[in-house]
PDB file of C-alpha atoms in Angstrom:
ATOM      1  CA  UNK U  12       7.197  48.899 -36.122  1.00 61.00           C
ATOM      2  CA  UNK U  13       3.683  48.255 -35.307  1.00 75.00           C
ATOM      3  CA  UNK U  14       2.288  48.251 -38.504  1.00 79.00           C
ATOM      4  CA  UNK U  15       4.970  45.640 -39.289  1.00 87.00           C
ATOM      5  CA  UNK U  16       3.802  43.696 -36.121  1.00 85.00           C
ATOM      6  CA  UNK U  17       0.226  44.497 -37.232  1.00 87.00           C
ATOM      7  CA  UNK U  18       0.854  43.148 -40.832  1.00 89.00           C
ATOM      8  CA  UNK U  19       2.535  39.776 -38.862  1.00 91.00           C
ATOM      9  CA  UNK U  20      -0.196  39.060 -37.210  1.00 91.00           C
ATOM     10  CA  UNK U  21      -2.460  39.652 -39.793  1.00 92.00           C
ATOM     11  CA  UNK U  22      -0.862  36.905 -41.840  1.00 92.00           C
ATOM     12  CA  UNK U  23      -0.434  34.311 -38.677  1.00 94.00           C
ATOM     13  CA  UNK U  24      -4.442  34.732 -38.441  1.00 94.00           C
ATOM     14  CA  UNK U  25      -4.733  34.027 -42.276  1.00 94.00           C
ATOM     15  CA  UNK U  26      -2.247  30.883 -42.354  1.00 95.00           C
ATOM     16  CA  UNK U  27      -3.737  29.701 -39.043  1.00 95.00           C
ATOM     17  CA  UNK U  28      -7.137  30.405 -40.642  1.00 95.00           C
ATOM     18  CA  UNK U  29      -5.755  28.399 -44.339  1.00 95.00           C
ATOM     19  CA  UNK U  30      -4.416  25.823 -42.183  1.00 95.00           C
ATOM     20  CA  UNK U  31      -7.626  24.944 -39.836  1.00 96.00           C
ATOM     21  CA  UNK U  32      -9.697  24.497 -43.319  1.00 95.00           C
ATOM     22  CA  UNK U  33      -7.098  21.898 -44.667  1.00 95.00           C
ATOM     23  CA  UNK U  34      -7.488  19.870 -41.043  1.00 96.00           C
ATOM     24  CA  UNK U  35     -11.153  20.438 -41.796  1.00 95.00           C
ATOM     25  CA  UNK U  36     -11.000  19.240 -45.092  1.00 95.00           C
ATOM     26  CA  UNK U  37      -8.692  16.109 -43.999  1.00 96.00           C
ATOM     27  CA  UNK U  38     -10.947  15.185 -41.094  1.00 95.00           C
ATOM     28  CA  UNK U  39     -14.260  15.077 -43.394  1.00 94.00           C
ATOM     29  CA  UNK U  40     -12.279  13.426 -46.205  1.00 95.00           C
ATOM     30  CA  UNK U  41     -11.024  10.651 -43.695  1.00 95.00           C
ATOM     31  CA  UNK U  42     -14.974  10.524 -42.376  1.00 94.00           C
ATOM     32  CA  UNK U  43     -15.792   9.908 -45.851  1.00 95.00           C
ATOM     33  CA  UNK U  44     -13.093   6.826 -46.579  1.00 96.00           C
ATOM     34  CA  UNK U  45     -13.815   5.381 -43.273  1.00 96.00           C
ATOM     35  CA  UNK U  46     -17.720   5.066 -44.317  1.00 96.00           C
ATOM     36  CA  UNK U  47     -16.202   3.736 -47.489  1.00 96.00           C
ATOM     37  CA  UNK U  48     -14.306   1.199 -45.769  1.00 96.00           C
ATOM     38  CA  UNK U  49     -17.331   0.283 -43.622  1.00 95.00           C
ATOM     39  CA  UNK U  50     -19.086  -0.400 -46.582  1.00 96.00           C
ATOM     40  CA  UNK U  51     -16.844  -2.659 -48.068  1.00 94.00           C
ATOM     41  CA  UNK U  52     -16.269  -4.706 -44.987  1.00 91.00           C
ATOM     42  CA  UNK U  53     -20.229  -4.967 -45.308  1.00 92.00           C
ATOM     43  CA  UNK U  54     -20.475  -6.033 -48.719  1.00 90.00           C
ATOM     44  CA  UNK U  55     -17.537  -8.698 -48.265  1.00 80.00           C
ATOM     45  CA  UNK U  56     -19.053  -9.904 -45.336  1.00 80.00           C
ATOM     46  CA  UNK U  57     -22.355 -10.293 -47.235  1.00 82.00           C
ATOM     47  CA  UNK U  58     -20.749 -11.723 -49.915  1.00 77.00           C
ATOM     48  CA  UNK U  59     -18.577 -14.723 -47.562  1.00 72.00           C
ATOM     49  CA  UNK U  60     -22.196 -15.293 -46.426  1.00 74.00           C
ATOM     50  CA  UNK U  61     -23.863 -16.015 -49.359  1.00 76.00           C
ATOM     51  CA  UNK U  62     -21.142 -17.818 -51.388  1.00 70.00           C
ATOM     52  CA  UNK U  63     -18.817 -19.001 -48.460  1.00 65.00           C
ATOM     53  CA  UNK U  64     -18.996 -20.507 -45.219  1.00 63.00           C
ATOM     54  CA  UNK U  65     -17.708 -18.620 -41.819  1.00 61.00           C
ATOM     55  CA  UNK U  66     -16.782 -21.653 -40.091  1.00 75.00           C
ATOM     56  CA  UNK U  67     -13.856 -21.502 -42.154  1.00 82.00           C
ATOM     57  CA  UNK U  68     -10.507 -22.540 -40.424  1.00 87.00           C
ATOM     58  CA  UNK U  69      -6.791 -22.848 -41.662  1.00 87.00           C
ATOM     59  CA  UNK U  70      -6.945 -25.740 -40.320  1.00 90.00           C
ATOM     60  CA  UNK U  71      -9.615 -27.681 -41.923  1.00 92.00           C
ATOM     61  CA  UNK U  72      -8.835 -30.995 -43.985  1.00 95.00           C
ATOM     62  CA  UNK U  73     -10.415 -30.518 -47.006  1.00 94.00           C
ATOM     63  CA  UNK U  74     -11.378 -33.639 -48.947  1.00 96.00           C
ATOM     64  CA  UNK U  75     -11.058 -33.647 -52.974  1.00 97.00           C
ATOM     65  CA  UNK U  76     -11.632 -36.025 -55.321  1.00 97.00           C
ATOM     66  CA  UNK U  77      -9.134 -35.423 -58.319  1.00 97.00           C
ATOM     67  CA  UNK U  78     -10.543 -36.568 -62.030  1.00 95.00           C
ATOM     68  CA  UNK U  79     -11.313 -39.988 -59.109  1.00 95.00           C
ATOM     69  CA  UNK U  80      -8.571 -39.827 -57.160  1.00 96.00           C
ATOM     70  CA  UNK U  81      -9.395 -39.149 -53.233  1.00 97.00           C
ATOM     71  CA  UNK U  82      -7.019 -36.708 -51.560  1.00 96.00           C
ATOM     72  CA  UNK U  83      -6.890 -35.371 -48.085  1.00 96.00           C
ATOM     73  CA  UNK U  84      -4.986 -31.576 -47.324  1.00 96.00           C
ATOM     74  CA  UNK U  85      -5.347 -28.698 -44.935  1.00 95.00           C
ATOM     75  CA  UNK U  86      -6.932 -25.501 -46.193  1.00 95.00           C
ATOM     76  CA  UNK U  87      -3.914 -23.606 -45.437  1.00 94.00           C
ATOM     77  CA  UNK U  88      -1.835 -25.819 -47.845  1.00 95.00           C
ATOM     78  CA  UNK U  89      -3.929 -24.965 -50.560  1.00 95.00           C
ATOM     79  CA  UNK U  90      -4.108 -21.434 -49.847  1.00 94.00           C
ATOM     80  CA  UNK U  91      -0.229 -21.381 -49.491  1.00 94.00           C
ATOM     81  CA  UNK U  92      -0.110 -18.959 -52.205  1.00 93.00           C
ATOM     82  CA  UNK U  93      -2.192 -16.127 -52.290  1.00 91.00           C
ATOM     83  CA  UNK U  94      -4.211 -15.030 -54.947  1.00 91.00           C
ATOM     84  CA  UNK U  95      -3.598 -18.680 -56.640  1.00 93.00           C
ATOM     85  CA  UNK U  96      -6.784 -20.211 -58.214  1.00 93.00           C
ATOM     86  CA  UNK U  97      -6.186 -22.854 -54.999  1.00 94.00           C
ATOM     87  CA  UNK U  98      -6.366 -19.771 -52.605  1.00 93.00           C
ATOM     88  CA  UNK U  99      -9.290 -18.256 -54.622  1.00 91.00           C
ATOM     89  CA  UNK U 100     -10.963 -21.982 -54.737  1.00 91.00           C
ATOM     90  CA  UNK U 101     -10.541 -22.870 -51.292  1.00 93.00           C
ATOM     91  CA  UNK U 102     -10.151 -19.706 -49.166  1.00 89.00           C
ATOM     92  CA  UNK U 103     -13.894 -19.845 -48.071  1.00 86.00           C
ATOM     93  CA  UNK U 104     -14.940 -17.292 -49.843  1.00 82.00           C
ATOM     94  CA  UNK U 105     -16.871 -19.845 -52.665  1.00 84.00           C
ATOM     95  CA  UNK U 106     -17.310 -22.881 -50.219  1.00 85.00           C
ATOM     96  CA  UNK U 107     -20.577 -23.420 -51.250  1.00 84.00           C
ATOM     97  CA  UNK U 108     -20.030 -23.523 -54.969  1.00 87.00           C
ATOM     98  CA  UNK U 109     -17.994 -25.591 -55.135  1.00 91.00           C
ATOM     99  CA  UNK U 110     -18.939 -28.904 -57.268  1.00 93.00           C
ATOM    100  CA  UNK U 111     -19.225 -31.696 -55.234  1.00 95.00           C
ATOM    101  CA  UNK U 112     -19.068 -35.423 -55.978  1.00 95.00           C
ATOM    102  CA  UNK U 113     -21.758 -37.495 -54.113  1.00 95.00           C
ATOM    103  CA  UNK U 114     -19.433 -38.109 -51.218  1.00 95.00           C
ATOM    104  CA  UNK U 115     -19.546 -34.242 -50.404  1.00 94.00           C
ATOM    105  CA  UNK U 116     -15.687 -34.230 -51.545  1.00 96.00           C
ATOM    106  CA  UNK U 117     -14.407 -30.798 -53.567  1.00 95.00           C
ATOM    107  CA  UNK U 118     -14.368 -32.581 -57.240  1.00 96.00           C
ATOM    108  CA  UNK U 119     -11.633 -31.072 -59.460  1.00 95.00           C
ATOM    109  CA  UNK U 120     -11.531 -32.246 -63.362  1.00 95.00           C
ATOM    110  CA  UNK U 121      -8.055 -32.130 -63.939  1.00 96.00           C
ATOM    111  CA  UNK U 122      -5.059 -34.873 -63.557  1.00 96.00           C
ATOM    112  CA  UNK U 123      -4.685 -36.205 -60.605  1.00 96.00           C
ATOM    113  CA  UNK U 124      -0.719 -37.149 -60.439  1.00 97.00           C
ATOM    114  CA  UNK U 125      -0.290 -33.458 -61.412  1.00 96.00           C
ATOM    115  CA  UNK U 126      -2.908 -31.981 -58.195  1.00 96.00           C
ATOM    116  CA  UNK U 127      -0.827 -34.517 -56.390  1.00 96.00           C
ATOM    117  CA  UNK U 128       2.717 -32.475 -57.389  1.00 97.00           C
ATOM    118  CA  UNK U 129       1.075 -29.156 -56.190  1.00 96.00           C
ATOM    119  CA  UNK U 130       0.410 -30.198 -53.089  1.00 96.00           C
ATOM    120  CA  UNK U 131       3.675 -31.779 -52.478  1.00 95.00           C
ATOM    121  CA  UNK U 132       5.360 -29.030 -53.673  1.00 95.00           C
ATOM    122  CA  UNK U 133       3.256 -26.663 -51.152  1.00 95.00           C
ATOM    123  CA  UNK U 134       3.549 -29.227 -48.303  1.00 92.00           C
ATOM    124  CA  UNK U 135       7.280 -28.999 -48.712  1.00 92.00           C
ATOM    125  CA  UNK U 136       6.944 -24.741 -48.940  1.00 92.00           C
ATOM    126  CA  UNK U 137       4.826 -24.933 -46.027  1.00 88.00           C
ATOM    127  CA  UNK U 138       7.360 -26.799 -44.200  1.00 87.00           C
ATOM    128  CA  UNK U 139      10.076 -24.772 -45.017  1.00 85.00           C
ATOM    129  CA  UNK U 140       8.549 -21.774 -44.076  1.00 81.00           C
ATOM    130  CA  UNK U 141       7.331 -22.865 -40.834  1.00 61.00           C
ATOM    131  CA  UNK U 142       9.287 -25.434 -39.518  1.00 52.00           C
ATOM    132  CA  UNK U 143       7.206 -25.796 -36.016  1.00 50.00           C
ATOM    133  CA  UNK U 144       4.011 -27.107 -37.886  1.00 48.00           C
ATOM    134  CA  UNK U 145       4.902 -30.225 -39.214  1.00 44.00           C
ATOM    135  CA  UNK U 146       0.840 -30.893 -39.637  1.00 45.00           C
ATOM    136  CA  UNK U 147       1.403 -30.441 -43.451  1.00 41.00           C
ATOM    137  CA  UNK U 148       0.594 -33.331 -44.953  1.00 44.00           C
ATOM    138  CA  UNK U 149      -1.480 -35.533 -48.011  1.00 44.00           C
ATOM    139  CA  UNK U 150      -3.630 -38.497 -47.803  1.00 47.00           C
ATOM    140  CA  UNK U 151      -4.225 -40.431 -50.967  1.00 49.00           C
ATOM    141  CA  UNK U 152      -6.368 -43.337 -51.237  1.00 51.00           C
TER     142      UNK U 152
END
């Protein structure tokens, strides 16, 4: 009976022993992707400062001028949908490379009428979505 005890025993230590090394191994592995993370948080953050602006708000207006056409929308309208060229344009990320007419407005080459669709078509997602902000909304000149 003892040496069964003994032989017990024996393999508790070895599991406990097998078992401390994989928390060991977990703890440095999670060491290593939190560094990892770090970095990245660095890199984007170094990367917002050199191409964006971090002033940036959801609720900026942002003024455009469409192939001439002056428009007036929130930021959050055009980043409605993520990972849209509109959300990559105007998250903040690339505020200041955007092209710029000489009135500081975000110039877009495209057709106007159809920019103007889009952003109808998000205002009225927007507003379906959440109902309480009614502060969706496009100014054409």
């Amino acid at each position: 009976m003892t040496q069964t005890h003994s032989n017990i025993c024996q393999l508790i230590e070895q599991k406990l022993q097998a078992l401390q090394n994989d928390i060991s191994l977990v703890t440095s592995r999670s060491d290593e992707i939190k560094q990892r993370h770090s970095r990245l948080l660095q890199r984007q953050n170094d990367i917002i400062q050199s191409n964006g602006d971090s002033n940036i708000q959801d609720t900026d207006m942002i003024e455009l001028n469409v192939g001439g056409t002056k428009m007036r929308v929130l930021r959050n309208t055009l980043t409605l949908i993520k990972g849209s060229r509109l959300d990559i344009l105007f998250s903040g990320r690339w505020e200041s490379k955007l092209l710029r007419d000489e009135d500081e407005r975000a110039f877009m080459d495209v057709d106007p009428h159809s920019v103007e669709k889009i952003i109808e078509y998000l205002c009225l997602v927007k507003l379906t979505l959440d109902t309480k902000d009614g502060r969706a909304f496009m100014d054409v000149d």
